[in-house]
Amino acid sequence: MKPDEDRDRFLHSADQNTADQFQRFLCNKGGCFLTNGVPRAINVTLLPTPVSRSAYNHVVSAQEPLNKLIELSSRDVDFVTSSIEPCTKVDYLAKRLLDIYAQCVSDEEQITLGMYRHDYMFHTPDPTGEDAVHNGNFKMVEANLMSAALLGTGTTAMELHNQVLAKELPDRKQPYKKSLVPMVRGIASAWGLYDRPGSVFLFFVAPDDFNWFDQQKMIDNLWDEYGIMSMKMTYEEFMEEGELRSDSRYYVRGKEIAIFYFRSMWNEDHYKTEKHWEIRLKIEKSLAVKVPNIRHQCINLKLFQQAYLNKGVVEKYLTAEESKLVLSVFAELYQLAPGEEGDKAAQLAFDDPRGGY
């Protein structure tokens, strides 16, 4: 029987028992969200999406130069300022982030830790064609430099799919990369550079955060593998309890903070008062590692995905070979602001609604 026939047979034979087994596996491994305080298994497909190995390897090879682009461009004050300033009249979040950036970007160099999640979609010119998988490639639709989540639950979904493939489609393989492992290793490296025994890794979480299990996987790994203690707090709790001492080190509940990890505070609505912004500035000026720091939080604004597509921008920071590789995984972006460029973009969509615009 051909592999595709095996796949179709499995898909057609799946029933409620299959769904129940999937849910038990996910719940046992912590692949859950919290809904009104009740754990619910995450939604997963029966099988992973098939993609060509060459397309996968290509997009993986682009990640290191892409991260290099983010880091180098975030240090370019002229690039960051000129990109954000036009938005500050209408985007209050961009305005306040740029204010903090201007005050802190020239500070003495501190430890930098970037924890990124780049989201891709598989693009193929003819989705219904027989060779759609082999003719397609990955295009980045979003860069997440802040609150990059689902690495723990995503790893659980991959473990589930690997078990299904081993049993039902042994000829099919997927790369087995536990994305949580390098993230935890990076945190441990930054904690080691901070070099203050007993200091902790602090999560800023939303009051009703549904992603408790994903966060807990990181907490467990940090403790089990590296002996690093973690704490969770809402930003508002920290505003009341955090103490910035004269040596520029932050403390809360008797513990020194080595690393601030923002799993919240990425939206303008999260900064409800002026004190919220004052605390953000104090955190940035402290000696603790910030994930993200203000440079990365500014680059996290979606306008930079468009800025990178402007002629010569990527090439300013990367070699010719690196630039070609990074640009090959960028999806084209079309602005819809009033004016000639916006009109052209809108017309493309009207002329060819199914053309991927």
mmCIF file of C-alpha atoms in Angstrom:
data_model
loop_
_atom_site.group_PDB
_atom_site.id
_atom_site.type_symbol
_atom_site.label_atom_id
_atom_site.label_comp_id
_atom_site.label_asym_id
_atom_site.label_seq_id
_atom_site.Cartn_x
_atom_site.Cartn_y
_atom_site.Cartn_z
ATOM 1 C CA MET A 1 0.000 0.000 0.000
ATOM 2 C CA LYS A 2 1.350 3.469 -0.900
ATOM 3 C CA PRO A 3 2.096 5.931 1.927
ATOM 4 C CA ASP A 4 -0.722 8.265 0.838
ATOM 5 C CA GLU A 5 -3.144 5.351 0.952
ATOM 6 C CA ASP A 6 -1.932 4.547 4.465
ATOM 7 C CA ARG A 7 -2.522 8.155 5.441
ATOM 8 C CA ASP A 8 -6.029 8.206 3.974
ATOM 9 C CA ARG A 9 -6.866 4.914 5.667
ATOM 10 C CA PHE A 10 -5.825 6.268 9.058
ATOM 11 C CA LEU A 11 -7.691 9.557 8.568
ATOM 12 C CA HIS A 12 -10.893 7.777 7.577
ATOM 13 C CA SER A 13 -10.634 5.285 10.430
ATOM 14 C CA ALA A 14 -10.219 7.944 13.115
ATOM 15 C CA ASP A 15 -13.181 8.071 15.474
ATOM 16 C CA GLN A 16 -14.151 9.265 18.931
ATOM 17 C CA ASN A 17 -11.836 6.662 20.463
ATOM 18 C CA THR A 18 -8.932 8.195 18.539
ATOM 19 C CA ALA A 19 -9.884 11.659 19.807
ATOM 20 C CA ASP A 20 -10.111 10.354 23.369
ATOM 21 C CA GLN A 21 -6.641 8.800 23.105
ATOM 22 C CA PHE A 22 -5.230 12.067 21.777
ATOM 23 C CA GLN A 23 -6.767 14.026 24.636
ATOM 24 C CA ARG A 24 -5.426 11.614 27.257
ATOM 25 C CA PHE A 25 -1.933 11.813 25.768
ATOM 26 C CA LEU A 26 -2.007 15.615 25.683
ATOM 27 C CA CYS A 27 -3.382 15.977 29.205
ATOM 28 C CA ASN A 28 -0.820 13.508 30.553
ATOM 29 C CA LYS A 29 1.997 15.518 28.931
ATOM 30 C CA GLY A 30 0.669 18.960 29.869
ATOM 31 C CA GLY A 31 -0.537 19.823 26.379
ATOM 32 C CA CYS A 32 -3.417 21.875 27.762
ATOM 33 C CA PHE A 33 -4.911 25.327 28.040
ATOM 34 C CA LEU A 34 -6.858 26.603 31.009
ATOM 35 C CA THR A 35 -10.486 27.483 30.263
ATOM 36 C CA ASN A 36 -12.196 29.101 33.251
ATOM 37 C CA GLY A 37 -9.628 27.358 35.431
ATOM 38 C CA VAL A 38 -10.303 23.926 33.888
ATOM 39 C CA PRO A 39 -7.552 22.154 31.880
ATOM 40 C CA ARG A 40 -8.529 21.416 28.281
ATOM 41 C CA ALA A 41 -6.390 19.546 25.772
ATOM 42 C CA ILE A 42 -5.055 21.753 22.998
ATOM 43 C CA ASN A 43 -6.473 21.296 19.509
ATOM 44 C CA VAL A 44 -4.207 19.297 17.233
ATOM 45 C CA THR A 45 -4.466 17.766 13.780
ATOM 46 C CA LEU A 46 -4.508 13.984 13.411
ATOM 47 C CA LEU A 47 -1.294 14.155 11.415
ATOM 48 C CA PRO A 48 1.383 16.817 10.904
ATOM 49 C CA THR A 49 1.156 18.839 7.698
ATOM 50 C CA PRO A 50 3.384 17.363 4.977
ATOM 51 C CA VAL A 51 6.088 19.698 3.654
ATOM 52 C CA SER A 52 9.153 19.103 1.544
ATOM 53 C CA ARG A 53 12.420 18.487 3.352
ATOM 54 C CA SER A 54 14.249 21.024 1.187
ATOM 55 C CA ALA A 55 11.726 23.765 2.089
ATOM 56 C CA TYR A 56 12.061 22.906 5.776
ATOM 57 C CA ASN A 57 15.863 22.931 5.683
ATOM 58 C CA HIS A 58 15.816 26.220 3.794
ATOM 59 C CA VAL A 59 13.714 28.046 6.354
ATOM 60 C CA VAL A 60 15.742 26.597 9.240
ATOM 61 C CA SER A 61 18.944 27.904 7.646
ATOM 62 C CA ALA A 62 17.436 31.405 7.550
ATOM 63 C CA GLN A 63 16.886 31.642 11.296
ATOM 64 C CA GLU A 64 20.393 32.546 12.433
ATOM 65 C CA PRO A 65 20.870 35.433 9.965
ATOM 66 C CA LEU A 66 17.296 36.569 10.697
ATOM 67 C CA ASN A 67 18.103 36.759 14.415
ATOM 68 C CA LYS A 68 21.297 38.607 13.545
ATOM 69 C CA LEU A 69 19.245 41.122 11.544
ATOM 70 C CA ILE A 70 16.939 41.750 14.493
ATOM 71 C CA GLU A 71 19.790 42.283 16.948
ATOM 72 C CA LEU A 72 21.900 44.555 14.743
ATOM 73 C CA SER A 73 19.013 46.658 13.468
ATOM 74 C CA SER A 74 17.664 47.128 17.004
ATOM 75 C CA ARG A 75 20.950 48.831 17.903
ATOM 76 C CA ASP A 76 20.675 51.256 14.988
ATOM 77 C CA VAL A 77 19.159 54.345 16.652
ATOM 78 C CA ASP A 78 18.522 56.161 13.374
ATOM 79 C CA PHE A 79 16.754 53.158 11.813
ATOM 80 C CA VAL A 80 14.573 52.452 14.852
ATOM 81 C CA THR A 81 13.709 56.103 15.439
ATOM 82 C CA SER A 82 12.936 56.958 11.807
ATOM 83 C CA SER A 83 10.789 53.817 11.475
ATOM 84 C CA ILE A 84 8.679 54.461 14.587
ATOM 85 C CA GLU A 85 8.406 58.259 14.645
ATOM 86 C CA PRO A 86 5.851 58.568 11.806
ATOM 87 C CA CYS A 87 3.482 56.320 13.804
ATOM 88 C CA THR A 88 3.757 58.089 17.140
ATOM 89 C CA LYS A 89 0.958 60.573 16.426
ATOM 90 C CA VAL A 90 -1.595 57.780 16.115
ATOM 91 C CA ASP A 91 0.016 54.864 18.013
ATOM 92 C CA TYR A 92 0.453 55.587 21.724
ATOM 93 C CA LEU A 93 2.233 52.287 22.416
ATOM 94 C CA ALA A 94 4.839 53.034 19.750
ATOM 95 C CA LYS A 95 5.306 56.551 21.162
ATOM 96 C CA ARG A 96 5.943 55.379 24.726
ATOM 97 C CA LEU A 97 8.242 52.539 23.681
ATOM 98 C CA LEU A 98 10.277 54.961 21.577
ATOM 99 C CA ASP A 99 10.516 57.321 24.580
ATOM 100 C CA ILE A 100 12.026 54.539 26.707
ATOM 101 C CA TYR A 101 14.269 53.421 23.844
ATOM 102 C CA ALA A 102 15.678 56.953 23.519
ATOM 103 C CA GLN A 103 16.490 57.045 27.231
ATOM 104 C CA CYS A 104 18.053 53.596 27.474
ATOM 105 C CA VAL A 105 19.614 52.567 24.176
ATOM 106 C CA SER A 106 22.903 54.319 24.965
ATOM 107 C CA ASP A 107 23.179 52.825 28.444
ATOM 108 C CA GLU A 108 26.236 50.758 29.321
ATOM 109 C CA GLU A 109 26.038 47.376 27.621
ATOM 110 C CA GLN A 110 24.065 44.790 29.537
ATOM 111 C CA ILE A 111 23.335 41.094 29.080
ATOM 112 C CA THR A 112 21.000 40.532 26.127
ATOM 113 C CA LEU A 113 18.780 37.488 25.711
ATOM 114 C CA GLY A 114 16.517 37.171 22.688
ATOM 115 C CA MET A 115 13.700 34.615 22.766
ATOM 116 C CA TYR A 116 12.006 34.716 19.373
ATOM 117 C CA ARG A 117 9.261 32.775 17.657
ATOM 118 C CA HIS A 118 8.894 33.360 13.948
ATOM 119 C CA ASP A 119 5.583 32.190 12.477
ATOM 120 C CA TYR A 120 5.470 30.821 8.939
ATOM 121 C CA MET A 121 2.870 29.624 6.501
ATOM 122 C CA PHE A 122 3.591 27.146 3.737
ATOM 123 C CA HIS A 123 3.094 28.917 0.418
ATOM 124 C CA THR A 124 2.600 27.059 -2.847
ATOM 125 C CA PRO A 125 1.613 28.523 -6.224
ATOM 126 C CA ASP A 126 -0.933 25.782 -6.872
ATOM 127 C CA PRO A 127 -2.383 24.428 -3.598
ATOM 128 C CA THR A 128 -4.494 21.818 -5.412
ATOM 129 C CA GLY A 129 -1.715 20.495 -7.634
ATOM 130 C CA GLU A 130 -0.164 17.068 -7.183
ATOM 131 C CA ASP A 131 3.254 18.595 -6.502
ATOM 132 C CA ALA A 132 1.998 21.327 -4.173
ATOM 133 C CA VAL A 133 4.149 20.101 -1.288
ATOM 134 C CA HIS A 134 7.327 19.897 -3.348
ATOM 135 C CA ASN A 135 6.817 23.234 -5.111
ATOM 136 C CA GLY A 136 6.021 25.207 -1.972
ATOM 137 C CA ASN A 137 8.144 27.165 0.470
ATOM 138 C CA PHE A 138 7.770 28.839 3.841
ATOM 139 C CA LYS A 139 6.963 32.541 4.164
ATOM 140 C CA MET A 140 7.174 34.410 7.465
ATOM 141 C CA VAL A 141 3.889 36.055 8.424
ATOM 142 C CA GLU A 142 4.803 37.237 11.910
ATOM 143 C CA ALA A 143 7.845 37.778 14.092
ATOM 144 C CA ASN A 144 7.268 37.407 17.827
ATOM 145 C CA LEU A 145 10.074 38.885 19.907
ATOM 146 C CA MET A 146 7.915 39.204 23.004
ATOM 147 C CA SER A 147 5.760 36.702 24.866
ATOM 148 C CA ALA A 148 6.832 33.908 22.517
ATOM 149 C CA ALA A 149 4.635 31.086 23.747
ATOM 150 C CA LEU A 150 3.610 27.509 22.947
ATOM 151 C CA LEU A 151 7.120 26.059 22.786
ATOM 152 C CA GLY A 152 6.227 23.635 25.579
ATOM 153 C CA THR A 153 2.795 22.638 24.299
ATOM 154 C CA GLY A 154 4.124 22.648 20.728
ATOM 155 C CA THR A 155 6.760 20.110 21.716
ATOM 156 C CA THR A 156 4.004 17.960 23.240
ATOM 157 C CA ALA A 157 2.040 18.067 19.973
ATOM 158 C CA MET A 158 5.169 16.997 18.109
ATOM 159 C CA GLU A 159 5.658 14.060 20.481
ATOM 160 C CA LEU A 160 2.075 12.987 19.813
ATOM 161 C CA HIS A 161 2.512 13.185 16.054
ATOM 162 C CA ASN A 162 5.746 11.217 16.216
ATOM 163 C CA GLN A 163 3.969 8.395 18.015
ATOM 164 C CA VAL A 164 1.161 8.405 15.438
ATOM 165 C CA LEU A 165 3.633 8.371 12.553
ATOM 166 C CA ALA A 166 5.660 5.536 14.078
ATOM 167 C CA LYS A 167 2.530 3.429 14.407
ATOM 168 C CA GLU A 168 0.529 4.343 11.303
ATOM 169 C CA LEU A 169 3.011 5.755 8.770
ATOM 170 C CA PRO A 170 6.492 4.482 9.657
ATOM 171 C CA ASP A 171 7.909 5.688 6.331
ATOM 172 C CA ARG A 172 7.021 9.297 7.153
ATOM 173 C CA LYS A 173 9.296 11.313 9.422
ATOM 174 C CA GLN A 174 9.252 14.773 10.947
ATOM 175 C CA PRO A 175 12.212 16.630 12.414
ATOM 176 C CA TYR A 176 12.227 15.936 16.133
ATOM 177 C CA LYS A 177 13.293 19.232 17.629
ATOM 178 C CA LYS A 178 12.279 20.013 21.183
ATOM 179 C CA SER A 179 12.017 23.775 20.841
ATOM 180 C CA LEU A 180 11.717 24.229 24.600
ATOM 181 C CA VAL A 181 15.209 22.834 25.208
ATOM 182 C CA PRO A 182 17.262 25.611 23.510
ATOM 183 C CA MET A 183 15.030 28.285 25.040
ATOM 184 C CA VAL A 184 15.636 26.957 28.543
ATOM 185 C CA ARG A 185 19.336 26.600 27.771
ATOM 186 C CA GLY A 186 19.430 30.260 26.682
ATOM 187 C CA ILE A 187 17.745 31.369 29.897
ATOM 188 C CA ALA A 188 20.242 29.355 31.929
ATOM 189 C CA SER A 189 23.151 30.939 30.031
ATOM 190 C CA ALA A 190 21.859 34.456 30.723
ATOM 191 C CA TRP A 191 21.273 33.565 34.377
ATOM 192 C CA GLY A 192 24.849 32.305 34.589
ATOM 193 C CA LEU A 193 26.194 35.551 33.094
ATOM 194 C CA TYR A 194 24.177 37.567 35.595
ATOM 195 C CA ASP A 195 26.062 35.509 38.176
ATOM 196 C CA ARG A 196 24.065 36.173 41.331
ATOM 197 C CA PRO A 197 23.420 32.877 43.133
ATOM 198 C CA GLY A 198 19.874 32.599 44.449
ATOM 199 C CA SER A 199 18.459 35.138 41.980
ATOM 200 C CA VAL A 200 15.268 34.139 40.182
ATOM 201 C CA PHE A 201 13.593 34.073 36.787
ATOM 202 C CA LEU A 202 10.400 36.169 36.937
ATOM 203 C CA PHE A 203 7.402 35.657 34.643
ATOM 204 C CA PHE A 204 5.042 38.546 34.074
ATOM 205 C CA VAL A 205 1.715 36.825 33.354
ATOM 206 C CA ALA A 206 -1.832 37.974 32.691
ATOM 207 C CA PRO A 207 -4.340 37.650 35.578
ATOM 208 C CA ASP A 208 -6.423 35.111 33.633
ATOM 209 C CA ASP A 209 -3.593 33.494 31.678
ATOM 210 C CA PHE A 210 -4.773 30.380 29.817
ATOM 211 C CA ASN A 211 -1.229 29.220 29.074
ATOM 212 C CA TRP A 212 -0.304 27.945 32.539
ATOM 213 C CA PHE A 213 0.882 24.520 31.372
ATOM 214 C CA ASP A 214 3.182 25.923 28.700
ATOM 215 C CA GLN A 215 4.800 28.185 31.278
ATOM 216 C CA GLN A 216 5.052 25.378 33.812
ATOM 217 C CA LYS A 217 7.068 23.256 31.399
ATOM 218 C CA MET A 218 9.668 26.031 31.268
ATOM 219 C CA ILE A 219 9.645 26.408 35.059
ATOM 220 C CA ASP A 220 10.089 22.659 35.592
ATOM 221 C CA ASN A 221 12.927 22.426 33.069
ATOM 222 C CA LEU A 222 14.783 25.381 34.567
ATOM 223 C CA TRP A 223 14.655 23.804 38.004
ATOM 224 C CA ASP A 224 15.261 20.185 37.006
ATOM 225 C CA GLU A 225 18.145 20.866 34.604
ATOM 226 C CA TYR A 226 19.786 23.973 36.057
ATOM 227 C CA GLY A 227 18.487 24.521 39.597
ATOM 228 C CA ILE A 228 17.072 27.939 38.676
ATOM 229 C CA MET A 229 14.053 29.087 40.666
ATOM 230 C CA SER A 230 11.157 30.842 38.921
ATOM 231 C CA MET A 231 8.363 33.120 40.103
ATOM 232 C CA LYS A 232 5.100 34.221 38.485
ATOM 233 C CA MET A 233 3.444 37.567 39.072
ATOM 234 C CA THR A 234 1.121 39.933 37.339
ATOM 235 C CA TYR A 235 2.638 43.261 36.408
ATOM 236 C CA GLU A 236 0.294 44.975 38.842
ATOM 237 C CA GLU A 237 1.471 42.749 41.700
ATOM 238 C CA PHE A 238 5.049 43.610 40.868
ATOM 239 C CA MET A 239 4.238 47.327 40.757
ATOM 240 C CA GLU A 240 3.163 47.074 44.403
ATOM 241 C CA GLU A 241 5.844 44.692 45.691
ATOM 242 C CA GLY A 242 8.939 45.243 43.519
ATOM 243 C CA GLU A 243 11.855 47.222 44.947
ATOM 244 C CA LEU A 244 14.626 48.799 42.873
ATOM 245 C CA ARG A 245 17.586 49.264 45.186
ATOM 246 C CA SER A 246 20.430 51.757 44.959
ATOM 247 C CA ASP A 247 22.692 49.193 43.248
ATOM 248 C CA SER A 248 20.191 49.056 40.313
ATOM 249 C CA ARG A 249 19.085 45.537 41.207
ATOM 250 C CA TYR A 250 15.413 44.622 41.529
ATOM 251 C CA TYR A 251 13.989 42.574 44.404
ATOM 252 C CA VAL A 252 10.555 41.147 45.097
ATOM 253 C CA ARG A 253 9.337 39.000 47.991
ATOM 254 C CA GLY A 254 12.897 38.767 49.292
ATOM 255 C CA LYS A 255 14.358 37.488 46.010
ATOM 256 C CA GLU A 256 16.664 39.258 43.579
ATOM 257 C CA ILE A 257 15.429 39.239 39.971
ATOM 258 C CA ALA A 258 17.987 37.998 37.461
ATOM 259 C CA ILE A 259 15.681 37.864 34.432
ATOM 260 C CA PHE A 260 12.363 39.551 33.677
ATOM 261 C CA TYR A 261 10.344 37.511 31.180
ATOM 262 C CA PHE A 262 7.358 39.358 29.711
ATOM 263 C CA ARG A 263 4.522 36.952 28.918
ATOM 264 C CA SER A 264 2.216 39.973 29.140
ATOM 265 C CA MET A 265 2.534 43.752 28.656
ATOM 266 C CA TRP A 266 2.790 43.586 24.874
ATOM 267 C CA ASN A 267 -0.433 45.529 24.272
ATOM 268 C CA GLU A 268 -1.159 49.214 24.871
ATOM 269 C CA ASP A 269 -4.185 48.216 26.976
ATOM 270 C CA HIS A 270 -1.851 46.498 29.458
ATOM 271 C CA TYR A 271 -0.323 49.846 30.473
ATOM 272 C CA LYS A 272 -3.348 51.267 32.234
ATOM 273 C CA THR A 273 -1.706 54.119 34.153
ATOM 274 C CA GLU A 274 1.366 56.314 34.026
ATOM 275 C CA LYS A 275 2.841 54.204 36.827
ATOM 276 C CA HIS A 276 2.830 51.194 34.483
ATOM 277 C CA TRP A 277 5.142 53.100 32.146
ATOM 278 C CA GLU A 278 7.312 54.376 35.003
ATOM 279 C CA ILE A 279 7.887 50.799 36.181
ATOM 280 C CA ARG A 280 8.705 49.659 32.632
ATOM 281 C CA LEU A 281 11.397 52.341 32.463
ATOM 282 C CA LYS A 282 12.799 51.328 35.860
ATOM 283 C CA ILE A 283 12.933 47.685 34.793
ATOM 284 C CA GLU A 284 14.810 48.666 31.644
ATOM 285 C CA LYS A 285 17.345 50.708 33.613
ATOM 286 C CA SER A 286 17.942 47.913 36.129
ATOM 287 C CA LEU A 287 20.801 45.429 35.811
ATOM 288 C CA ALA A 288 18.446 42.474 35.350
ATOM 289 C CA VAL A 289 18.157 40.756 31.974
ATOM 290 C CA LYS A 290 14.986 41.795 30.141
ATOM 291 C CA VAL A 291 13.183 39.454 27.742
ATOM 292 C CA PRO A 292 12.581 41.434 25.685
ATOM 293 C CA ASN A 293 14.714 44.478 26.358
ATOM 294 C CA ILE A 294 13.395 47.761 25.008
ATOM 295 C CA ARG A 295 15.329 47.372 21.746
ATOM 296 C CA HIS A 296 13.641 44.075 20.979
ATOM 297 C CA GLN A 297 10.260 45.289 22.216
ATOM 298 C CA CYS A 298 10.438 48.154 19.709
ATOM 299 C CA ILE A 299 11.427 45.831 16.851
ATOM 300 C CA ASN A 300 8.470 43.643 17.855
ATOM 301 C CA LEU A 301 6.170 46.349 16.456
ATOM 302 C CA LYS A 302 4.730 44.954 13.231
ATOM 303 C CA LEU A 303 5.803 47.992 11.219
ATOM 304 C CA PHE A 304 9.352 46.610 11.182
ATOM 305 C CA GLN A 305 8.312 43.623 9.073
ATOM 306 C CA GLN A 306 7.449 46.149 6.403
ATOM 307 C CA ALA A 307 10.522 48.302 7.081
ATOM 308 C CA TYR A 308 12.819 45.330 6.437
ATOM 309 C CA LEU A 309 11.353 45.018 2.936
ATOM 310 C CA ASN A 310 12.458 48.525 1.978
ATOM 311 C CA LYS A 311 15.319 48.485 -0.509
ATOM 312 C CA GLY A 312 18.744 48.141 1.058
ATOM 313 C CA VAL A 313 17.619 47.755 4.674
ATOM 314 C CA VAL A 314 18.431 44.076 5.178
ATOM 315 C CA GLU A 315 21.644 44.418 3.163
ATOM 316 C CA LYS A 316 22.828 47.120 5.591
ATOM 317 C CA TYR A 317 23.156 44.599 8.401
ATOM 318 C CA LEU A 318 23.850 41.270 6.671
ATOM 319 C CA THR A 319 26.186 39.880 4.037
ATOM 320 C CA ALA A 320 24.899 39.470 0.487
ATOM 321 C CA GLU A 321 24.410 35.734 1.013
ATOM 322 C CA GLU A 322 22.631 36.206 4.351
ATOM 323 C CA SER A 323 20.421 38.937 2.900
ATOM 324 C CA LYS A 324 19.314 36.778 -0.010
ATOM 325 C CA LEU A 325 18.460 33.940 2.371
ATOM 326 C CA VAL A 326 16.466 36.112 4.799
ATOM 327 C CA LEU A 327 14.562 37.957 2.071
ATOM 328 C CA SER A 328 13.589 34.631 0.489
ATOM 329 C CA VAL A 329 11.477 33.731 3.550
ATOM 330 C CA PHE A 330 9.782 37.128 3.941
ATOM 331 C CA ALA A 331 6.185 37.302 2.775
ATOM 332 C CA GLU A 332 5.392 40.345 0.691
ATOM 333 C CA LEU A 333 3.561 43.071 2.579
ATOM 334 C CA TYR A 334 1.264 45.663 1.084
ATOM 335 C CA GLN A 335 0.309 48.830 2.930
ATOM 336 C CA LEU A 336 -3.282 50.048 2.748
ATOM 337 C CA ALA A 337 -2.692 53.593 3.965
ATOM 338 C CA PRO A 338 -4.330 56.329 1.877
ATOM 339 C CA GLY A 339 -2.196 57.271 -1.100
ATOM 340 C CA GLU A 340 -0.709 55.823 -4.255
ATOM 341 C CA GLU A 341 0.902 52.764 -2.644
ATOM 342 C CA GLY A 342 -2.232 51.897 -0.711
ATOM 343 C CA ASP A 343 -4.383 52.257 -3.820
ATOM 344 C CA LYS A 344 -2.097 49.937 -5.777
ATOM 345 C CA ALA A 345 -2.229 47.315 -3.028
ATOM 346 C CA ALA A 346 -6.012 47.442 -2.840
ATOM 347 C CA GLN A 347 -6.288 47.111 -6.609
ATOM 348 C CA LEU A 348 -4.129 43.958 -6.550
ATOM 349 C CA ALA A 349 -6.614 42.349 -4.177
ATOM 350 C CA PHE A 350 -9.602 43.429 -6.287
ATOM 351 C CA ASP A 351 -7.981 42.181 -9.512
ATOM 352 C CA ASP A 352 -7.010 38.782 -8.115
ATOM 353 C CA PRO A 353 -8.787 37.984 -4.806
ATOM 354 C CA ARG A 354 -7.300 34.475 -4.688
ATOM 355 C CA GLY A 355 -3.804 35.560 -5.633
ATOM 356 C CA GLY A 356 -2.383 35.526 -2.134
ATOM 357 C CA TYR A 357 -2.540 39.260 -1.546
#
